[in-house]
mmCIF file of C-alpha atoms and ligand atoms in Angstrom:
data_model
loop_
_atom_site.group_PDB
_atom_site.id
_atom_site.type_symbol
_atom_site.label_atom_id
_atom_site.label_comp_id
_atom_site.label_asym_id
_atom_site.label_seq_id
_atom_site.Cartn_x
_atom_site.Cartn_y
_atom_site.Cartn_z
ATOM 1 C CA MET A 1 -0.118 0.063 -0.025
ATOM 2 C CA ILE A 2 1.366 3.483 -1.025
ATOM 3 C CA ILE A 3 -0.062 6.677 0.022
ATOM 4 C CA ASP A 4 1.353 9.939 -1.358
ATOM 5 C CA PHE A 5 0.867 12.336 1.324
ATOM 6 C CA HIS A 6 1.659 15.751 -0.738
ATOM 7 C CA THR A 7 0.202 16.384 -4.148
ATOM 8 C CA HIS A 8 -1.331 19.277 -6.079
ATOM 9 C CA VAL A 9 -4.113 19.483 -8.493
ATOM 10 C CA PHE A 10 -6.210 22.095 -9.751
ATOM 11 C CA PRO A 11 -9.625 22.684 -11.397
ATOM 12 C CA ASP A 12 -9.614 21.520 -14.973
ATOM 13 C CA LYS A 13 -10.424 25.020 -16.064
ATOM 14 C CA ILE A 14 -7.492 26.735 -14.470
ATOM 15 C CA ALA A 15 -5.034 23.811 -14.270
ATOM 16 C CA GLU A 16 -2.944 24.537 -17.377
ATOM 17 C CA LYS A 17 -2.782 28.287 -16.711
ATOM 18 C CA THR A 18 -1.902 27.683 -13.089
ATOM 19 C CA ILE A 19 0.987 25.017 -13.808
ATOM 20 C CA LEU A 20 2.436 27.263 -16.565
ATOM 21 C CA HIS A 21 2.640 30.185 -14.337
ATOM 22 C CA LEU A 22 4.182 28.127 -11.465
ATOM 23 C CA MET A 23 6.669 26.635 -13.899
ATOM 24 C CA GLU A 24 7.713 29.930 -15.007
ATOM 25 C CA LYS A 25 7.919 31.458 -11.673
ATOM 26 C CA GLY A 26 10.019 28.623 -10.159
ATOM 27 C CA GLY A 27 11.968 27.708 -13.394
ATOM 28 C CA ILE A 28 10.946 23.981 -12.874
ATOM 29 C CA ASP A 29 9.360 21.219 -15.020
ATOM 30 C CA SER A 30 6.140 19.702 -14.449
ATOM 31 C CA TYR A 31 5.245 16.009 -14.603
ATOM 32 C CA GLY A 32 1.572 16.460 -15.387
ATOM 33 C CA ASN A 33 -0.820 19.030 -16.576
ATOM 34 C CA GLY A 34 -1.983 19.769 -13.070
ATOM 35 C CA THR A 35 -5.516 18.105 -13.564
ATOM 36 C CA LEU A 36 -7.134 15.336 -11.256
ATOM 37 C CA ASP A 37 -6.907 13.047 -14.371
ATOM 38 C CA SER A 38 -3.125 13.625 -14.703
ATOM 39 C CA LEU A 39 -2.659 12.808 -11.083
ATOM 40 C CA ILE A 40 -4.726 9.429 -11.158
ATOM 41 C CA ASN A 41 -2.840 8.271 -14.310
ATOM 42 C CA ALA A 42 0.552 9.050 -12.573
ATOM 43 C CA MET A 43 -0.833 7.187 -9.540
ATOM 44 C CA LYS A 44 -1.799 4.053 -11.701
ATOM 45 C CA ALA A 45 1.669 3.968 -13.534
ATOM 46 C CA SER A 46 3.429 4.127 -10.036
ATOM 47 C CA LYS A 47 1.326 1.764 -8.139
ATOM 48 C CA THR A 48 0.293 4.542 -5.757
ATOM 49 C CA ASP A 49 -3.085 3.482 -4.093
ATOM 50 C CA LYS A 50 -4.209 6.825 -2.441
ATOM 51 C CA ALA A 51 -3.175 10.478 -2.609
ATOM 52 C CA LEU A 52 -3.552 13.692 -0.486
ATOM 53 C CA VAL A 53 -3.940 16.886 -2.201
ATOM 54 C CA LEU A 54 -2.737 20.138 -0.463
ATOM 55 C CA PRO A 55 -4.540 23.212 -1.747
ATOM 56 C CA VAL A 56 -3.024 26.745 -1.167
ATOM 57 C CA CYS A 57 -4.967 29.785 -0.632
ATOM 58 C CA THR A 58 -2.443 32.430 -2.082
ATOM 59 C CA LYS A 59 -5.110 35.240 -1.221
ATOM 60 C CA PRO A 60 -7.682 35.366 1.668
ATOM 61 C CA SER A 61 -10.522 35.838 -1.220
ATOM 62 C CA GLN A 62 -9.903 32.317 -2.462
ATOM 63 C CA PHE A 63 -11.055 30.683 0.577
ATOM 64 C CA ASP A 64 -14.431 29.590 -0.741
ATOM 65 C CA SER A 65 -13.390 28.374 -4.035
ATOM 66 C CA VAL A 66 -10.502 26.586 -2.913
ATOM 67 C CA ASN A 67 -12.309 24.733 -0.244
ATOM 68 C CA ARG A 68 -15.261 23.995 -2.620
ATOM 69 C CA PHE A 69 -12.778 22.225 -4.895
ATOM 70 C CA ALA A 70 -11.061 20.616 -2.071
ATOM 71 C CA LEU A 71 -14.314 19.155 -0.822
ATOM 72 C CA GLU A 72 -15.271 17.667 -4.262
ATOM 73 C CA LEU A 73 -11.812 15.948 -4.217
ATOM 74 C CA ASN A 74 -12.370 14.642 -0.570
ATOM 75 C CA LYS A 75 -15.569 12.813 -1.481
ATOM 76 C CA MET A 76 -13.689 10.593 -4.142
ATOM 77 C CA ASP A 77 -12.259 7.072 -3.395
ATOM 78 C CA ASN A 78 -8.801 7.043 -2.907
ATOM 79 C CA ILE A 79 -8.211 10.867 -3.218
ATOM 80 C CA TYR A 80 -8.103 13.034 0.102
ATOM 81 C CA SER A 81 -7.659 16.759 0.408
ATOM 82 C CA PHE A 82 -6.780 19.039 3.137
ATOM 83 C CA GLY A 83 -8.435 22.516 3.344
ATOM 84 C CA GLY A 84 -6.831 25.721 2.547
ATOM 85 C CA ILE A 85 -6.808 28.828 4.518
ATOM 86 C CA HIS A 86 -4.921 32.283 4.476
ATOM 87 C CA PRO A 87 -3.430 33.858 7.640
ATOM 88 C CA GLU A 88 -5.075 37.231 6.644
ATOM 89 C CA CYS A 89 -8.619 35.601 6.349
ATOM 90 C CA GLU A 90 -11.269 37.195 8.739
ATOM 91 C CA ASN A 91 -12.876 34.986 11.252
ATOM 92 C CA ILE A 92 -10.087 32.610 11.354
ATOM 93 C CA LYS A 93 -11.756 30.528 14.007
ATOM 94 C CA GLU A 94 -15.025 30.207 12.345
ATOM 95 C CA LYS A 95 -13.233 29.247 9.184
ATOM 96 C CA LEU A 96 -11.216 26.536 10.905
ATOM 97 C CA LYS A 97 -14.346 25.230 12.401
ATOM 98 C CA PHE A 98 -15.889 25.101 9.118
ATOM 99 C CA ILE A 99 -13.012 23.090 7.586
ATOM 100 C CA LYS A 100 -13.293 20.789 10.586
ATOM 101 C CA SER A 101 -17.041 20.258 10.353
ATOM 102 C CA SER A 102 -16.582 19.635 6.593
ATOM 103 C CA GLY A 103 -14.571 16.603 7.300
ATOM 104 C CA PHE A 104 -11.205 17.764 6.412
ATOM 105 C CA ARG A 105 -8.339 16.367 8.616
ATOM 106 C CA GLY A 106 -5.932 19.240 8.130
ATOM 107 C CA ILE A 107 -4.995 22.348 6.190
ATOM 108 C CA LYS A 108 -2.104 23.401 4.111
ATOM 109 C CA LEU A 109 -0.087 26.613 4.756
ATOM 110 C CA HIS A 110 2.538 28.108 2.317
ATOM 111 C CA PRO A 111 4.504 31.083 4.057
ATOM 112 C CA ASP A 112 6.214 31.737 0.769
ATOM 113 C CA TYR A 113 3.103 32.033 -1.421
ATOM 114 C CA GLN A 114 1.114 33.661 1.364
ATOM 115 C CA GLU A 115 3.888 36.096 1.721
ATOM 116 C CA MET A 116 4.295 35.892 5.500
ATOM 117 C CA TYR A 117 6.984 34.761 7.917
ATOM 118 C CA ILE A 118 6.203 31.521 9.900
ATOM 119 C CA GLU A 119 7.008 33.426 12.984
ATOM 120 C CA ASP A 120 4.341 35.893 12.296
ATOM 121 C CA GLU A 121 1.709 36.311 15.141
ATOM 122 C CA ARG A 122 -0.968 35.561 12.821
ATOM 123 C CA TYR A 123 0.302 32.328 11.643
ATOM 124 C CA TYR A 124 0.865 31.317 15.440
ATOM 125 C CA GLU A 125 -2.867 32.125 16.307
ATOM 126 C CA LEU A 126 -4.143 30.194 13.155
ATOM 127 C CA ILE A 127 -1.861 27.109 14.000
ATOM 128 C CA LYS A 128 -2.632 27.151 17.601
ATOM 129 C CA THR A 129 -6.497 27.215 16.841
ATOM 130 C CA ALA A 130 -6.221 24.693 14.422
ATOM 131 C CA VAL A 131 -4.281 22.382 16.517
ATOM 132 C CA GLU A 132 -6.906 22.850 19.380
ATOM 133 C CA LEU A 133 -9.509 21.812 16.837
ATOM 134 C CA ASP A 134 -7.494 18.620 16.261
ATOM 135 C CA LEU A 135 -6.731 19.725 12.824
ATOM 136 C CA TYR A 136 -3.406 18.788 11.028
ATOM 137 C CA VAL A 137 -1.256 21.529 9.700
ATOM 138 C CA THR A 138 1.231 20.933 6.743
ATOM 139 C CA ILE A 139 3.545 23.986 6.180
ATOM 140 C CA HIS A 140 5.864 24.313 3.204
ATOM 141 C CA ALA A 141 9.210 24.599 4.704
ATOM 142 C CA GLY A 142 12.601 25.499 3.363
ATOM 143 C CA VAL A 143 13.789 27.044 0.218
ATOM 144 C CA ASP A 144 11.171 27.679 -2.327
ATOM 145 C CA VAL A 145 12.377 27.508 -5.986
ATOM 146 C CA ALA A 146 10.220 30.729 -6.543
ATOM 147 C CA TYR A 147 11.958 32.725 -3.495
ATOM 148 C CA PRO A 148 15.487 31.191 -3.229
ATOM 149 C CA ASP A 149 16.925 34.051 -1.174
ATOM 150 C CA ASP A 150 14.036 34.693 1.155
ATOM 151 C CA VAL A 151 13.124 31.410 3.141
ATOM 152 C CA HIS A 152 9.733 32.023 5.066
ATOM 153 C CA CYS A 153 9.859 28.776 7.232
ATOM 154 C CA PRO A 154 13.367 27.730 8.066
ATOM 155 C CA PRO A 155 14.155 25.017 10.563
ATOM 156 C CA LYS A 156 15.146 27.428 13.192
ATOM 157 C CA GLN A 157 11.673 29.143 13.085
ATOM 158 C CA SER A 158 9.959 25.871 12.902
ATOM 159 C CA ARG A 159 11.712 24.920 16.172
ATOM 160 C CA LYS A 160 10.699 28.028 17.954
ATOM 161 C CA LEU A 161 6.948 27.466 16.749
ATOM 162 C CA LEU A 162 7.022 23.918 18.380
ATOM 163 C CA ASP A 163 8.526 25.344 21.484
ATOM 164 C CA ARG A 164 5.795 27.991 21.625
ATOM 165 C CA LEU A 165 2.992 25.741 20.934
ATOM 166 C CA TYR A 166 4.004 22.742 23.261
ATOM 167 C CA GLY A 167 6.191 24.310 25.969
ATOM 168 C CA LYS A 168 7.846 21.709 28.024
ATOM 169 C CA ASN A 169 5.126 19.088 27.215
ATOM 170 C CA LYS A 170 6.649 17.592 24.060
ATOM 171 C CA ASN A 171 4.922 14.240 24.715
ATOM 172 C CA VAL A 172 2.187 14.852 22.284
ATOM 173 C CA GLN A 173 0.694 13.343 19.313
ATOM 174 C CA PRO A 174 2.245 15.625 16.557
ATOM 175 C CA ARG A 175 -0.031 17.925 14.650
ATOM 176 C CA ILE A 176 2.463 19.811 12.534
ATOM 177 C CA ILE A 177 3.765 18.372 9.389
ATOM 178 C CA LEU A 178 6.857 20.086 7.909
ATOM 179 C CA ALA A 179 7.035 19.413 4.191
ATOM 180 C CA HIS A 180 10.108 18.656 2.298
ATOM 181 C CA LEU A 181 11.953 16.764 5.125
ATOM 182 C CA GLY A 182 11.478 19.846 7.486
ATOM 183 C CA GLY A 183 13.030 22.160 4.969
ATOM 184 C CA ILE A 184 14.253 21.857 1.233
ATOM 185 C CA ASP A 185 18.125 22.404 1.054
ATOM 186 C CA MET A 186 18.209 23.267 4.817
ATOM 187 C CA TYR A 187 18.883 19.573 6.003
ATOM 188 C CA ASP A 188 21.922 20.236 8.135
ATOM 189 C CA ASP A 189 19.584 22.723 10.154
ATOM 190 C CA VAL A 190 16.808 20.339 10.217
ATOM 191 C CA GLU A 191 19.249 17.899 11.949
ATOM 192 C CA LYS A 192 20.289 20.606 14.309
ATOM 193 C CA TYR A 193 17.008 21.991 15.412
ATOM 194 C CA LEU A 194 14.136 19.520 14.601
ATOM 195 C CA VAL A 195 15.123 16.087 14.656
ATOM 196 C CA GLY A 196 13.413 14.172 17.754
ATOM 197 C CA GLN A 197 10.831 17.107 18.083
ATOM 198 C CA PRO A 198 7.133 16.084 18.011
ATOM 199 C CA VAL A 199 6.579 16.984 14.187
ATOM 200 C CA TYR A 200 5.944 15.131 11.088
ATOM 201 C CA PHE A 201 8.275 15.515 8.015
ATOM 202 C CA ASP A 202 6.917 14.826 4.677
ATOM 203 C CA LEU A 203 9.206 13.540 1.698
ATOM 204 C CA ALA A 204 7.729 15.732 -0.988
ATOM 205 C CA VAL A 205 10.310 16.565 -3.900
ATOM 206 C CA ILE A 206 13.407 15.822 -1.679
ATOM 207 C CA LEU A 207 13.806 12.152 -2.529
ATOM 208 C CA ASN A 208 15.323 13.321 -5.778
ATOM 209 C CA MET A 209 17.348 16.208 -4.047
ATOM 210 C CA ALA A 210 18.845 15.313 -0.601
ATOM 211 C CA LYS A 211 21.592 13.078 -0.281
ATOM 212 C CA LYS A 212 20.444 9.345 0.571
ATOM 213 C CA GLU A 213 22.661 9.070 3.669
ATOM 214 C CA GLN A 214 21.311 12.234 5.022
ATOM 215 C CA ILE A 215 17.843 11.036 4.372
ATOM 216 C CA GLU A 216 18.607 7.720 6.250
ATOM 217 C CA ARG A 217 20.143 9.252 9.063
ATOM 218 C CA ILE A 218 17.299 11.751 9.749
ATOM 219 C CA ILE A 219 14.635 8.940 9.325
ATOM 220 C CA LYS A 220 16.666 6.842 11.806
ATOM 221 C CA ASN A 221 17.303 9.694 14.304
ATOM 222 C CA HIS A 222 13.926 11.494 14.036
ATOM 223 C CA GLY A 223 11.818 8.053 13.957
ATOM 224 C CA ALA A 224 9.911 6.428 11.045
ATOM 225 C CA ASP A 225 6.754 7.043 12.865
ATOM 226 C CA LYS A 226 7.089 10.716 12.103
ATOM 227 C CA ILE A 227 7.750 10.458 8.397
ATOM 228 C CA LEU A 228 5.298 10.672 5.486
ATOM 229 C CA TYR A 229 6.073 9.223 2.032
ATOM 230 C CA ALA A 230 5.192 12.085 -0.441
ATOM 231 C CA SER A 231 5.995 13.304 -4.225
ATOM 232 C CA ASP A 232 4.838 16.933 -4.470
ATOM 233 C CA PHE A 233 3.233 15.904 -7.645
ATOM 234 C CA PRO A 234 3.245 17.516 -10.421
ATOM 235 C CA TRP A 235 6.810 18.660 -9.316
ATOM 236 C CA SER A 236 8.412 15.225 -9.243
ATOM 237 C CA GLU A 237 7.803 11.981 -10.859
ATOM 238 C CA LEU A 238 5.726 9.436 -8.869
ATOM 239 C CA LYS A 239 7.333 6.377 -10.210
ATOM 240 C CA LYS A 240 10.923 7.574 -9.536
ATOM 241 C CA ASN A 241 9.863 8.737 -6.073
ATOM 242 C CA VAL A 242 8.610 5.255 -5.362
ATOM 243 C CA GLU A 243 11.827 3.553 -6.554
ATOM 244 C CA ILE A 244 13.927 5.792 -4.621
ATOM 245 C CA MET A 245 11.972 5.487 -1.360
ATOM 246 C CA ASP A 246 12.141 1.563 -2.058
ATOM 247 C CA SER A 247 16.025 1.797 -2.171
ATOM 248 C CA ILE A 248 16.364 3.721 1.199
ATOM 249 C CA ASN A 249 18.286 1.570 3.754
ATOM 250 C CA ILE A 250 15.702 1.055 6.497
ATOM 251 C CA SER A 251 13.726 -1.810 7.752
ATOM 252 C CA ASP A 252 10.511 -3.125 6.114
ATOM 253 C CA GLU A 253 8.542 -2.217 9.136
ATOM 254 C CA GLU A 254 9.749 1.424 8.938
ATOM 255 C CA LYS A 255 9.083 1.580 5.298
ATOM 256 C CA GLU A 256 5.472 0.346 5.896
ATOM 257 C CA LEU A 257 5.038 3.382 8.477
ATOM 258 C CA ILE A 258 6.460 5.748 5.908
ATOM 259 C CA PHE A 259 4.533 4.442 2.731
ATOM 260 C CA HIS A 260 1.087 4.235 4.394
ATOM 261 C CA LYS A 261 0.510 3.587 8.210
ATOM 262 C CA ASN A 262 1.372 7.131 9.462
ATOM 263 C CA ALA A 263 -0.764 8.474 6.746
ATOM 264 C CA GLU A 264 -3.660 6.242 7.646
ATOM 265 C CA LYS A 265 -3.499 7.294 11.247
ATOM 266 C CA ILE A 266 -3.680 10.952 10.270
ATOM 267 C CA LEU A 267 -6.358 10.488 7.645
ATOM 268 C CA ASN A 268 -8.189 8.018 10.051
ATOM 269 C CA ILE A 269 -8.850 5.390 7.348
HETATM 270 ZN ZN1 LIG B 1 4.065 21.281 -2.673
#
């Protein structure tokens, strides 16, 4: 069983335009046209059984449309979606309650595209409220190709967030999921500030980027029970991701946790 915990799809009407825009902005290639069909085809070709879609509100005004689409996805077999929210939305608490009562298990935040640093008080209030509502929070972490010199969620700040959120009581079920192994291109700082903390890391896009020894070391030291297999589709190729994950030198039990068991716990499936 393989669950991909970090993918992106867009409504058919805007998919092509959005993908082209993001390709241009980040100077990156795409492995699909951004539609649900392209994700489903890639899942079939890579024997991926289920996938989680992570929608991003880049403006507060997108809240309704983003969550309407996410809700449709969430009703499908084998496709799940988190909700989207922007830290500058009004009535954050009501909106988070709506997300919770709509059946979403979590939300996605993207500090680079939402143009706000993770240490901003508005993010803290939003995340604290989400955690109190038992929602999971996936946060884009580390270097984003579109903003290489201005990292909005580096490992050091993520650690401060966890310290503030949990205080001394770190014996908690993690609710924060830092994407991209805790921070794209900042893996030494991940080892310095985040390994061992109560937080999940997803493996989106980094299986192709980080050194294999470092991925293995982080998994071993952090604990496979807090790592989630993910691709960041369409920004990396699903089949290749599965192959790399298979070749990582950890036990079969650890692989089972990473490929699906941790995800099943979070998605309650
Ligand atoms: Zn992503």
